[in-house]
Every structure is written in C-alpha cells, then in structure tokens.
Amino acid sequence: MPPKALAGAYLLFASTSGVENSSVESSSYSLLHAGLEPLLSPKEVTAYETIEDVFEKFQIYCHGRWLGVQVLQSPNDLLYIQNVLTEVRPDVVIEAGTYKGGLTVYIASVLEALKGLESEDWDPMVITIDRNDPSQVFDREWFCPVCQECIKAWQTPLWHRRVHFVQGYSDQVDVLMEVEDMLRSKQGTVQSSGRNITVLITLDASHEAEGVLTELLMYSPLVSTDSYIIVQDARLDRLWKKPAVFAATAAFLQFTSDFYWDRTVPIYGSTQHMYLRRVSSSHLGSLQSSWISSSDDGRMERFQRLLESPPYVDSSDMVFLEEVYSLQSPFSGTTDSPVIVLGGECSCCGRK
C-alpha cells in the first residue's frame, strides 16, 4: 500500500467515525452470501440478519464446544473456516486474539487432519497472539460463563505440536517483529523443497475500528496470494450501532486492490465475519519494522502514536510514513509463489 493511501485510509476512518446509527444498520453492512442476497425479499434478509444478531446479542456462541474445548464461534463459521483452511493449505496461520484458545485448537485440529492427507514435508503451525496467556484467563467471565468441565486448550498435546503462543499486544511493533522472525524460520524449514510458505491470518483481538484498521495495515503484507485474512466479528457494527470492525475493514479495502471481500465463503447464507482474499501482491508496501526498532531517535514511538491516533496524520507524518513503508511489495516472484521479504534480505535469494 503506498504511503499516501495508508494515510488516506486513516483520514477516511476519521471522516466516517461519526457515522449515524442508521447507516450502521443499512443493507451496506450485510454479511449475507453475495449470490443469496439478491434472491431474498426484504423480510427474508431481515430474518437472516435477525438470527445472526440474536446469536451475537445473547451470546449463544458461549455454548460452542470442539473436542471438549470451549469455542466462541458460530457453527456456520467453523465450517467456513475449515473450508478456507482446506482450500489454502497454509503453512502458518497467524491468529490475533487467543483468549482461552478455543479457535486456536480448532484451527490446529483442522491442520492436523489435513496433514494426514498431505506430503510428509508439510508441517503446519499456528502462531497465536494475545496480551494474556490463556492459562491466566480460563476462569474469567469476560464474554461467557466459565466452562469448568471444558478441556484447557493449552494443555493438549495438539497445542504443543502445532501452536506457538506470543504474549503481547498484536498492534505492537515488537510483537510483529517476533512473528516475522517465526515466518523466516518457517521458510527456512521448507527451503529444500523449493517452495515458499503460505500464510493465512485471522484477526480477533481488537474490535474497535482503530484497532482493526491498525492490525489490517500491519499484518496484511504477510498474507500470501490466494490466501485470506479472516476479520472476525464484523457484525458488531450492527449490534453496537457504531462504526467498528466492518467500517474499518471497508476503509482498508478502499485503499488496496490486493484484497477483495469474498462473499462466496458463507455457503449457508450468513456469517459473523468478513473473509478477505488476497489476489495480488503489487500494491501493499512492506512495513520496515526492523528499520523502526533499530533506531534510537524515537521512530518506534512516533509510529506507535500514528497507529493509535490515525485521525491526526499531518504533512510531516506523511513524510515519516513514506520512510517507514517501502513501495515495493513484500513478496517477490510469481503471484502464486510468493517469497516473504520482511525487512533486510530475502530469505530465499538474498535480495534486499
């Protein structure tokens, strides 16, 4: 993403942050399947939306279980996520927002099952990020009543085989750098096979518009072509009656042609999430996090300030952002064979 578009996305969010409640409830916020919605009457659309709104409003998702672990997802979206994982076959799934680890275990179990169908050199992993270790929040009732009889995700053998937990805030540069290091290491493990790793991302940490937009800007360059970003809980805009997950994602999509909102994913009609598919790698710039963190002149602090306060980007900030974001793609090679370049040298060819 060119820096002017990056700043433009910030400014667009600033200009839309005062959207009236009525616009949040409009059909433009529909999460229905693209092929189904035109076939429905207004009453049928309302019926679909009401079911999903009730599911969220009354926390029906709290009753979800997968292999004995509590999973806070709709059954439809669990199937959609499985379909996406099966299609993409990612080497790495990056999950922002672990909480108690339910979706983490679900994703890991799908990857484990898929491994049984793949060649021996495919060894998928989940990198999951949260400010709290899941063991610290098992007894918390932040979203749902505590399920004392539920299996603790982080204690399962599956977790130890497939999951790498990173403690910290997903929108912090040092956390992003740690994730980048893991991706470089993973790329090294498959180097002998002559292929490049495939990365898929799911965002379920922040649900405020600023936080979601920040995560999209920071992590989208890591996604492989033909893979996805799953932006979770986009229905919250309707429930909260204010711009939130959906609004931030819509702003992001206006400033890049690398991704499109794939509304064919929810095959059962509706969803809680937005599934963004990457179709190109020619527009997004690569975050030069190593350039920021290695400096001693306050660059990291300034970058964090801009991420935390996007409406206040001024002309001097524009110059700064032009230095932080390179105009070259973080990928090299053909669109179906991306090579990750995360600052410094390319792990495959040494190109800077």
mmCIF file of C-alpha atoms in Angstrom:
data_model
loop_
_atom_site.group_PDB
_atom_site.id
_atom_site.type_symbol
_atom_site.label_atom_id
_atom_site.label_comp_id
_atom_site.label_asym_id
_atom_site.label_seq_id
_atom_site.Cartn_x
_atom_site.Cartn_y
_atom_site.Cartn_z
ATOM 1 C CA MET A 1 0.000 0.000 0.000
ATOM 2 C CA PRO A 2 1.552 3.318 -0.993
ATOM 3 C CA PRO A 3 2.045 5.663 1.972
ATOM 4 C CA LYS A 4 -0.442 8.221 0.674
ATOM 5 C CA ALA A 5 -3.081 5.517 0.507
ATOM 6 C CA LEU A 6 -2.111 4.457 4.017
ATOM 7 C CA ALA A 7 -2.623 7.951 5.350
ATOM 8 C CA GLY A 8 -5.759 8.198 3.254
ATOM 9 C CA ALA A 9 -7.152 5.153 4.988
ATOM 10 C CA TYR A 10 -6.526 6.840 8.319
ATOM 11 C CA LEU A 11 -8.235 10.009 7.142
ATOM 12 C CA LEU A 12 -11.169 8.090 5.707
ATOM 13 C CA PHE A 13 -11.700 6.464 9.060
ATOM 14 C CA ALA A 14 -11.556 9.868 10.729
ATOM 15 C CA SER A 15 -14.177 11.208 8.339
ATOM 16 C CA THR A 16 -16.508 8.252 8.909
ATOM 17 C CA SER A 17 -16.076 7.844 12.652
ATOM 18 C CA GLY A 18 -19.168 9.954 13.260
ATOM 19 C CA VAL A 19 -21.472 7.877 11.067
ATOM 20 C CA GLU A 20 -25.059 7.961 12.250
ATOM 21 C CA ASN A 21 -26.541 4.841 13.778
ATOM 22 C CA SER A 22 -28.962 4.433 10.890
ATOM 23 C CA SER A 23 -26.154 3.925 8.405
ATOM 24 C CA VAL A 24 -24.697 1.171 10.543
ATOM 25 C CA GLU A 25 -27.969 -0.716 10.227
ATOM 26 C CA SER A 26 -28.223 -0.252 6.451
ATOM 27 C CA SER A 27 -28.012 -3.064 3.918
ATOM 28 C CA SER A 28 -24.485 -1.940 3.021
ATOM 29 C CA TYR A 29 -23.390 -3.709 6.194
ATOM 30 C CA SER A 30 -24.920 -7.003 5.095
ATOM 31 C CA LEU A 31 -22.790 -10.114 5.621
ATOM 32 C CA LEU A 32 -25.027 -12.366 3.520
ATOM 33 C CA HIS A 33 -23.712 -14.561 0.712
ATOM 34 C CA ALA A 34 -23.319 -12.485 -2.446
ATOM 35 C CA GLY A 35 -25.357 -14.898 -4.542
ATOM 36 C CA LEU A 36 -28.139 -15.326 -1.999
ATOM 37 C CA GLU A 37 -28.926 -11.753 -1.035
ATOM 38 C CA PRO A 38 -30.369 -10.675 -4.435
ATOM 39 C CA LEU A 39 -32.788 -13.614 -4.292
ATOM 40 C CA LEU A 40 -34.243 -12.685 -0.916
ATOM 41 C CA SER A 41 -37.134 -10.406 -0.128
ATOM 42 C CA PRO A 42 -36.528 -7.589 2.378
ATOM 43 C CA LYS A 43 -38.326 -9.651 5.026
ATOM 44 C CA GLU A 44 -36.130 -12.666 4.321
ATOM 45 C CA VAL A 45 -32.993 -10.537 4.543
ATOM 46 C CA THR A 46 -34.231 -9.195 7.869
ATOM 47 C CA ALA A 47 -34.883 -12.737 9.088
ATOM 48 C CA TYR A 48 -31.332 -13.825 8.273
ATOM 49 C CA GLU A 49 -29.841 -10.745 9.892
ATOM 50 C CA THR A 50 -32.034 -11.063 12.971
ATOM 51 C CA ILE A 51 -30.927 -14.646 13.580
ATOM 52 C CA GLU A 52 -27.269 -13.610 13.434
ATOM 53 C CA ASP A 53 -27.881 -10.533 15.586
ATOM 54 C CA VAL A 54 -29.639 -12.621 18.235
ATOM 55 C CA PHE A 55 -26.802 -15.153 18.142
ATOM 56 C CA GLU A 56 -24.369 -12.351 18.973
ATOM 57 C CA LYS A 57 -26.547 -10.257 21.279
ATOM 58 C CA PHE A 58 -27.484 -13.114 23.599
ATOM 59 C CA GLN A 59 -24.062 -14.775 23.460
ATOM 60 C CA ILE A 60 -25.355 -18.050 22.080
ATOM 61 C CA TYR A 61 -21.804 -18.660 20.888
ATOM 62 C CA CYS A 62 -20.890 -19.419 24.506
ATOM 63 C CA HIS A 63 -22.337 -22.925 24.101
ATOM 64 C CA GLY A 64 -19.836 -23.958 21.417
ATOM 65 C CA ARG A 65 -17.501 -26.882 22.083
ATOM 66 C CA TRP A 66 -14.881 -28.541 19.903
ATOM 67 C CA LEU A 67 -13.169 -31.712 21.154
ATOM 68 C CA GLY A 68 -14.126 -30.651 24.671
ATOM 69 C CA VAL A 69 -12.671 -27.143 24.339
ATOM 70 C CA GLN A 70 -14.929 -24.086 24.519
ATOM 71 C CA VAL A 71 -15.046 -22.350 21.118
ATOM 72 C CA LEU A 72 -16.763 -18.971 20.804
ATOM 73 C CA GLN A 73 -17.845 -19.268 17.162
ATOM 74 C CA SER A 74 -20.980 -19.934 15.185
ATOM 75 C CA PRO A 75 -21.138 -23.469 13.746
ATOM 76 C CA ASN A 76 -21.504 -21.991 10.270
ATOM 77 C CA ASP A 77 -18.290 -20.006 10.566
ATOM 78 C CA LEU A 78 -16.432 -23.018 11.923
ATOM 79 C CA LEU A 79 -17.319 -24.833 8.717
ATOM 80 C CA TYR A 80 -16.371 -21.826 6.580
ATOM 81 C CA ILE A 81 -13.006 -21.596 8.321
ATOM 82 C CA GLN A 82 -12.468 -25.312 7.725
ATOM 83 C CA ASN A 83 -13.303 -24.838 4.051
ATOM 84 C CA VAL A 84 -10.834 -21.965 3.745
ATOM 85 C CA LEU A 85 -8.078 -23.908 5.514
ATOM 86 C CA THR A 86 -8.692 -26.915 3.279
ATOM 87 C CA GLU A 87 -8.516 -24.801 0.137
ATOM 88 C CA VAL A 88 -5.465 -22.744 1.101
ATOM 89 C CA ARG A 89 -3.453 -25.399 2.993
ATOM 90 C CA PRO A 90 -1.489 -22.727 4.918
ATOM 91 C CA ASP A 91 1.895 -23.485 6.390
ATOM 92 C CA VAL A 92 1.269 -20.809 9.011
ATOM 93 C CA VAL A 93 -1.947 -19.415 10.454
ATOM 94 C CA ILE A 94 -1.438 -16.189 12.402
ATOM 95 C CA GLU A 95 -4.205 -15.602 14.936
ATOM 96 C CA ALA A 96 -4.526 -12.227 16.667
ATOM 97 C CA GLY A 97 -6.608 -12.780 19.792
ATOM 98 C CA THR A 98 -6.189 -16.106 21.609
ATOM 99 C CA TYR A 99 -8.358 -15.664 24.712
ATOM 100 C CA LYS A 100 -8.827 -19.224 26.063
ATOM 101 C CA GLY A 101 -7.520 -20.897 22.933
ATOM 102 C CA GLY A 102 -10.710 -22.462 21.604
ATOM 103 C CA LEU A 103 -10.426 -21.332 17.990
ATOM 104 C CA THR A 104 -6.685 -21.938 18.165
ATOM 105 C CA VAL A 105 -7.267 -25.612 18.929
ATOM 106 C CA TYR A 106 -9.958 -25.822 16.274
ATOM 107 C CA ILE A 107 -7.621 -24.446 13.596
ATOM 108 C CA ALA A 108 -4.781 -26.674 14.798
ATOM 109 C CA SER A 109 -7.025 -29.745 14.659
ATOM 110 C CA VAL A 110 -8.079 -28.985 11.083
ATOM 111 C CA LEU A 111 -4.443 -28.528 10.080
ATOM 112 C CA GLU A 112 -3.568 -31.783 11.833
ATOM 113 C CA ALA A 113 -6.281 -33.626 9.927
ATOM 114 C CA LEU A 114 -5.168 -32.083 6.641
ATOM 115 C CA LYS A 115 -1.586 -33.129 7.305
ATOM 116 C CA GLY A 116 -2.752 -36.732 7.105
ATOM 117 C CA LEU A 117 -3.740 -36.044 3.511
ATOM 118 C CA GLU A 118 -0.561 -34.194 2.544
ATOM 119 C CA SER A 119 3.086 -34.980 1.897
ATOM 120 C CA GLU A 120 5.418 -35.553 4.797
ATOM 121 C CA ASP A 121 7.236 -32.233 4.390
ATOM 122 C CA TRP A 122 4.100 -30.171 5.135
ATOM 123 C CA ASP A 123 4.167 -29.307 8.831
ATOM 124 C CA PRO A 124 1.623 -26.519 9.505
ATOM 125 C CA MET A 125 1.633 -24.350 12.605
ATOM 126 C CA VAL A 126 -0.491 -21.726 14.351
ATOM 127 C CA ILE A 127 1.053 -18.539 15.733
ATOM 128 C CA THR A 128 -1.441 -17.078 18.186
ATOM 129 C CA ILE A 129 -1.063 -13.670 19.839
ATOM 130 C CA ASP A 130 -2.671 -12.262 22.958
ATOM 131 C CA ARG A 131 -1.772 -9.921 25.798
ATOM 132 C CA ASN A 132 -2.786 -12.672 28.260
ATOM 133 C CA ASP A 133 -1.614 -16.248 28.379
ATOM 134 C CA PRO A 134 -4.744 -18.446 28.030
ATOM 135 C CA SER A 135 -3.938 -20.102 31.344
ATOM 136 C CA GLN A 136 -4.382 -16.711 33.030
ATOM 137 C CA VAL A 137 -7.907 -16.133 31.706
ATOM 138 C CA PHE A 138 -9.513 -19.570 31.899
ATOM 139 C CA ASP A 139 -11.525 -18.546 34.976
ATOM 140 C CA ARG A 140 -12.507 -15.138 33.586
ATOM 141 C CA GLU A 141 -16.077 -14.366 32.533
ATOM 142 C CA TRP A 142 -15.298 -11.576 30.081
ATOM 143 C CA PHE A 143 -17.597 -12.954 27.385
ATOM 144 C CA CYS A 144 -19.129 -16.192 28.620
ATOM 145 C CA PRO A 145 -19.658 -18.123 31.860
ATOM 146 C CA VAL A 146 -16.648 -20.238 32.794
ATOM 147 C CA CYS A 147 -16.855 -23.796 31.483
ATOM 148 C CA GLN A 148 -15.125 -25.646 34.297
ATOM 149 C CA GLU A 149 -15.607 -29.045 32.670
ATOM 150 C CA CYS A 150 -14.063 -27.895 29.398
ATOM 151 C CA ILE A 151 -10.625 -29.081 28.385
ATOM 152 C CA LYS A 152 -7.885 -26.483 28.736
ATOM 153 C CA ALA A 153 -6.638 -25.842 25.228
ATOM 154 C CA TRP A 154 -3.042 -25.039 26.131
ATOM 155 C CA GLN A 155 -2.630 -28.356 27.964
ATOM 156 C CA THR A 156 -3.483 -30.555 24.990
ATOM 157 C CA PRO A 157 -0.838 -32.483 23.026
ATOM 158 C CA LEU A 158 -2.265 -30.867 19.891
ATOM 159 C CA TRP A 159 -1.392 -27.417 21.258
ATOM 160 C CA HIS A 160 2.185 -28.473 21.948
ATOM 161 C CA ARG A 161 2.557 -29.951 18.461
ATOM 162 C CA ARG A 162 1.027 -27.172 16.407
ATOM 163 C CA VAL A 163 0.726 -23.924 18.385
ATOM 164 C CA HIS A 164 3.247 -21.180 19.175
ATOM 165 C CA PHE A 165 1.928 -18.585 21.620
ATOM 166 C CA VAL A 166 3.221 -15.000 21.515
ATOM 167 C CA GLN A 167 2.334 -12.879 24.533
ATOM 168 C CA GLY A 168 1.796 -9.205 23.813
ATOM 169 C CA TYR A 169 -0.429 -6.755 22.005
ATOM 170 C CA SER A 170 -0.857 -7.643 18.336
ATOM 171 C CA ASP A 171 -0.550 -3.980 17.299
ATOM 172 C CA GLN A 172 2.883 -3.578 18.889
ATOM 173 C CA VAL A 173 5.846 -3.466 16.519
ATOM 174 C CA ASP A 174 7.970 -5.776 18.669
ATOM 175 C CA VAL A 175 5.239 -8.442 18.509
ATOM 176 C CA LEU A 176 5.048 -8.089 14.734
ATOM 177 C CA MET A 177 8.822 -8.484 14.541
ATOM 178 C CA GLU A 178 8.643 -11.687 16.612
ATOM 179 C CA VAL A 179 6.039 -13.063 14.225
ATOM 180 C CA GLU A 180 8.211 -12.090 11.247
ATOM 181 C CA ASP A 181 11.135 -13.983 12.791
ATOM 182 C CA MET A 182 8.963 -17.094 13.100
ATOM 183 C CA LEU A 183 7.926 -16.798 9.461
ATOM 184 C CA ARG A 184 11.530 -16.503 8.351
ATOM 185 C CA SER A 185 12.390 -19.574 10.407
ATOM 186 C CA LYS A 186 9.471 -21.487 8.920
ATOM 187 C CA GLN A 187 10.536 -20.503 5.407
ATOM 188 C CA GLY A 188 13.952 -21.940 6.177
ATOM 189 C CA THR A 189 12.468 -25.328 7.060
ATOM 190 C CA VAL A 190 10.844 -25.730 3.635
ATOM 191 C CA GLN A 191 13.677 -24.217 1.613
ATOM 192 C CA SER A 192 14.971 -27.586 0.462
ATOM 193 C CA SER A 193 11.598 -28.445 -1.064
ATOM 194 C CA GLY A 194 11.837 -25.480 -3.417
ATOM 195 C CA ARG A 195 8.564 -23.904 -2.377
ATOM 196 C CA ASN A 196 7.510 -20.904 -0.324
ATOM 197 C CA ILE A 197 5.339 -20.901 2.757
ATOM 198 C CA THR A 198 1.680 -19.925 2.605
ATOM 199 C CA VAL A 199 0.349 -17.615 5.329
ATOM 200 C CA LEU A 200 -3.265 -17.090 6.417
ATOM 201 C CA ILE A 201 -4.341 -14.592 9.083
ATOM 202 C CA THR A 202 -7.352 -14.348 11.378
ATOM 203 C CA LEU A 203 -7.953 -11.135 13.349
ATOM 204 C CA ASP A 204 -9.940 -11.430 16.573
ATOM 205 C CA ALA A 205 -8.093 -9.184 19.026
ATOM 206 C CA SER A 206 -9.302 -5.601 18.768
ATOM 207 C CA HIS A 207 -12.915 -4.897 17.863
ATOM 208 C CA GLU A 208 -12.747 -1.108 17.867
ATOM 209 C CA ALA A 209 -12.392 0.452 14.432
ATOM 210 C CA GLU A 210 -8.972 1.997 15.098
ATOM 211 C CA GLY A 211 -7.528 -1.274 16.365
ATOM 212 C CA VAL A 212 -8.896 -3.351 13.500
ATOM 213 C CA LEU A 213 -7.565 -0.913 10.894
ATOM 214 C CA THR A 214 -4.171 -0.929 12.592
ATOM 215 C CA GLU A 215 -3.989 -4.732 12.530
ATOM 216 C CA LEU A 216 -5.057 -4.845 8.893
ATOM 217 C CA LEU A 217 -2.345 -2.371 7.917
ATOM 218 C CA MET A 218 0.334 -4.153 9.925
ATOM 219 C CA TYR A 219 -0.403 -7.787 9.093
ATOM 220 C CA SER A 220 -1.893 -7.733 5.590
ATOM 221 C CA PRO A 221 1.545 -7.679 3.884
ATOM 222 C CA LEU A 222 2.246 -11.100 5.423
ATOM 223 C CA VAL A 223 -0.687 -12.824 3.701
ATOM 224 C CA SER A 224 0.133 -14.988 0.695
ATOM 225 C CA THR A 225 -1.540 -14.516 -2.655
ATOM 226 C CA ASP A 226 -4.716 -16.656 -2.881
ATOM 227 C CA SER A 227 -4.848 -16.860 0.905
ATOM 228 C CA TYR A 228 -7.123 -14.978 3.310
ATOM 229 C CA ILE A 229 -7.460 -12.542 6.165
ATOM 230 C CA ILE A 230 -10.458 -13.561 8.272
ATOM 231 C CA VAL A 231 -11.719 -10.422 10.021
ATOM 232 C CA GLN A 232 -13.804 -11.713 12.885
ATOM 233 C CA ASP A 233 -16.997 -10.275 14.379
ATOM 234 C CA ALA A 234 -17.814 -7.805 11.607
ATOM 235 C CA ARG A 235 -21.428 -7.985 12.767
ATOM 236 C CA LEU A 236 -20.600 -5.901 15.837
ATOM 237 C CA ASP A 237 -21.165 -2.646 13.915
ATOM 238 C CA ARG A 238 -24.869 -3.510 13.696
ATOM 239 C CA LEU A 239 -25.057 -4.615 17.317
ATOM 240 C CA TRP A 240 -23.125 -1.644 18.725
ATOM 241 C CA LYS A 241 -24.758 0.805 16.288
ATOM 242 C CA LYS A 242 -21.443 2.478 15.552
ATOM 243 C CA PRO A 243 -18.505 2.004 13.155
ATOM 244 C CA ALA A 244 -16.362 -0.881 14.354
ATOM 245 C CA VAL A 245 -14.952 -3.990 12.659
ATOM 246 C CA PHE A 246 -16.950 -3.716 9.434
ATOM 247 C CA ALA A 247 -16.256 0.002 8.986
ATOM 248 C CA ALA A 248 -12.506 -0.424 9.490
ATOM 249 C CA THR A 249 -12.379 -3.309 7.032
ATOM 250 C CA ALA A 250 -14.384 -1.364 4.459
ATOM 251 C CA ALA A 251 -11.947 1.550 4.802
ATOM 252 C CA PHE A 252 -8.994 -0.789 4.327
ATOM 253 C CA LEU A 253 -10.500 -2.278 1.167
ATOM 254 C CA GLN A 254 -10.976 1.160 -0.379
ATOM 255 C CA PHE A 255 -7.225 1.722 -0.414
ATOM 256 C CA THR A 256 -5.903 -1.549 -1.782
ATOM 257 C CA SER A 257 -6.711 -3.730 -4.761
ATOM 258 C CA ASP A 258 -4.638 -6.572 -3.339
ATOM 259 C CA PHE A 259 -7.613 -7.902 -1.386
ATOM 260 C CA TYR A 260 -11.287 -8.317 -2.071
ATOM 261 C CA TRP A 261 -14.150 -9.286 0.209
ATOM 262 C CA ASP A 262 -15.028 -12.853 -0.779
ATOM 263 C CA ARG A 263 -18.765 -13.051 -0.137
ATOM 264 C CA THR A 264 -18.982 -16.561 -1.582
ATOM 265 C CA VAL A 265 -17.401 -18.096 1.529
ATOM 266 C CA PRO A 266 -20.596 -18.173 3.694
ATOM 267 C CA ILE A 267 -22.232 -21.034 1.765
ATOM 268 C CA TYR A 268 -25.059 -21.328 4.300
ATOM 269 C CA GLY A 269 -26.095 -17.750 3.692
ATOM 270 C CA SER A 270 -24.763 -15.693 6.582
ATOM 271 C CA THR A 271 -21.687 -15.211 8.718
ATOM 272 C CA GLN A 272 -20.303 -13.252 11.638
ATOM 273 C CA HIS A 273 -17.062 -12.441 9.814
ATOM 274 C CA MET A 274 -15.535 -10.941 6.663
ATOM 275 C CA TYR A 275 -13.285 -13.148 4.541
ATOM 276 C CA LEU A 276 -10.733 -11.088 2.592
ATOM 277 C CA ARG A 277 -8.920 -12.910 -0.190
ATOM 278 C CA ARG A 278 -5.574 -11.732 -1.493
ATOM 279 C CA VAL A 279 -5.464 -11.643 -5.274
ATOM 280 C CA SER A 280 -2.363 -9.546 -5.904
ATOM 281 C CA SER A 281 0.887 -8.564 -4.231
ATOM 282 C CA SER A 282 1.759 -5.476 -6.200
ATOM 283 C CA HIS A 283 0.335 -2.646 -4.135
ATOM 284 C CA LEU A 284 0.853 -3.166 -0.420
ATOM 285 C CA GLY A 285 4.070 -1.781 0.964
ATOM 286 C CA SER A 286 6.217 -3.730 3.391
ATOM 287 C CA LEU A 287 6.446 -2.460 6.946
ATOM 288 C CA GLN A 288 10.077 -1.820 7.704
ATOM 289 C CA SER A 289 9.788 -2.785 11.359
ATOM 290 C CA SER A 290 13.493 -3.564 11.669
ATOM 291 C CA TRP A 291 14.266 -0.038 10.422
ATOM 292 C CA ILE A 292 11.998 1.415 13.100
ATOM 293 C CA SER A 293 13.112 -0.690 16.042
ATOM 294 C CA SER A 294 16.832 -0.407 15.358
ATOM 295 C CA SER A 295 16.798 3.370 15.557
ATOM 296 C CA ASP A 296 17.393 5.460 18.647
ATOM 297 C CA ASP A 297 15.625 8.633 17.584
ATOM 298 C CA GLY A 298 12.064 7.842 18.663
ATOM 299 C CA ARG A 299 10.871 6.363 15.385
ATOM 300 C CA MET A 300 9.096 3.453 17.040
ATOM 301 C CA GLU A 301 7.324 5.771 19.468
ATOM 302 C CA ARG A 302 6.202 8.026 16.644
ATOM 303 C CA PHE A 303 4.987 5.106 14.568
ATOM 304 C CA GLN A 304 3.001 3.770 17.511
ATOM 305 C CA ARG A 305 1.470 7.204 18.060
ATOM 306 C CA LEU A 306 0.285 7.316 14.462
ATOM 307 C CA LEU A 307 -1.230 3.866 14.768
ATOM 308 C CA GLU A 308 -3.021 4.795 17.970
ATOM 309 C CA SER A 309 -4.297 8.163 16.715
ATOM 310 C CA PRO A 310 -4.977 7.762 12.981
ATOM 311 C CA PRO A 311 -7.148 10.878 12.575
ATOM 312 C CA TYR A 312 -4.202 13.133 13.401
ATOM 313 C CA VAL A 313 -1.880 12.388 10.483
ATOM 314 C CA ASP A 314 -0.345 15.661 9.260
ATOM 315 C CA SER A 315 2.042 16.561 6.432
ATOM 316 C CA SER A 316 5.175 15.777 8.430
ATOM 317 C CA ASP A 317 3.668 12.429 9.376
ATOM 318 C CA MET A 318 3.163 11.738 5.675
ATOM 319 C CA VAL A 319 6.899 12.163 5.074
ATOM 320 C CA PHE A 320 7.642 9.878 8.008
ATOM 321 C CA LEU A 321 5.242 7.207 6.736
ATOM 322 C CA GLU A 322 6.885 7.347 3.317
ATOM 323 C CA GLU A 323 10.123 6.318 5.027
ATOM 324 C CA VAL A 324 8.511 3.629 7.177
ATOM 325 C CA TYR A 325 6.625 1.933 4.350
ATOM 326 C CA SER A 326 8.544 0.819 1.288
ATOM 327 C CA LEU A 327 6.808 0.990 -2.081
ATOM 328 C CA GLN A 328 7.991 -2.459 -3.126
ATOM 329 C CA SER A 329 5.877 -5.499 -2.482
ATOM 330 C CA PRO A 330 6.784 -7.716 0.490
ATOM 331 C CA PHE A 331 6.634 -10.606 -1.962
ATOM 332 C CA SER A 332 8.840 -11.487 -4.903
ATOM 333 C CA GLY A 333 8.427 -13.892 -7.778
ATOM 334 C CA THR A 334 5.210 -15.042 -9.390
ATOM 335 C CA THR A 335 1.859 -14.300 -7.817
ATOM 336 C CA ASP A 336 1.301 -17.968 -7.000
ATOM 337 C CA SER A 337 4.755 -18.410 -5.479
ATOM 338 C CA PRO A 338 5.258 -15.563 -3.007
ATOM 339 C CA VAL A 339 8.570 -15.106 -1.261
ATOM 340 C CA ILE A 340 8.445 -13.319 2.059
ATOM 341 C CA VAL A 341 10.657 -10.248 2.413
ATOM 342 C CA LEU A 342 10.220 -8.883 5.911
ATOM 343 C CA GLY A 343 12.863 -6.211 6.082
ATOM 344 C CA GLY A 344 16.528 -6.927 5.445
ATOM 345 C CA GLU A 345 17.382 -9.666 2.959
ATOM 346 C CA CYS A 346 15.009 -12.075 1.265
ATOM 347 C CA SER A 347 15.325 -15.469 2.938
ATOM 348 C CA CYS A 348 15.345 -17.172 -0.481
ATOM 349 C CA CYS A 349 17.519 -15.092 -2.783
ATOM 350 C CA GLY A 350 19.249 -12.571 -0.528
ATOM 351 C CA ARG A 351 17.647 -9.648 -2.363
ATOM 352 C CA LYS A 352 17.382 -6.557 -0.200
#
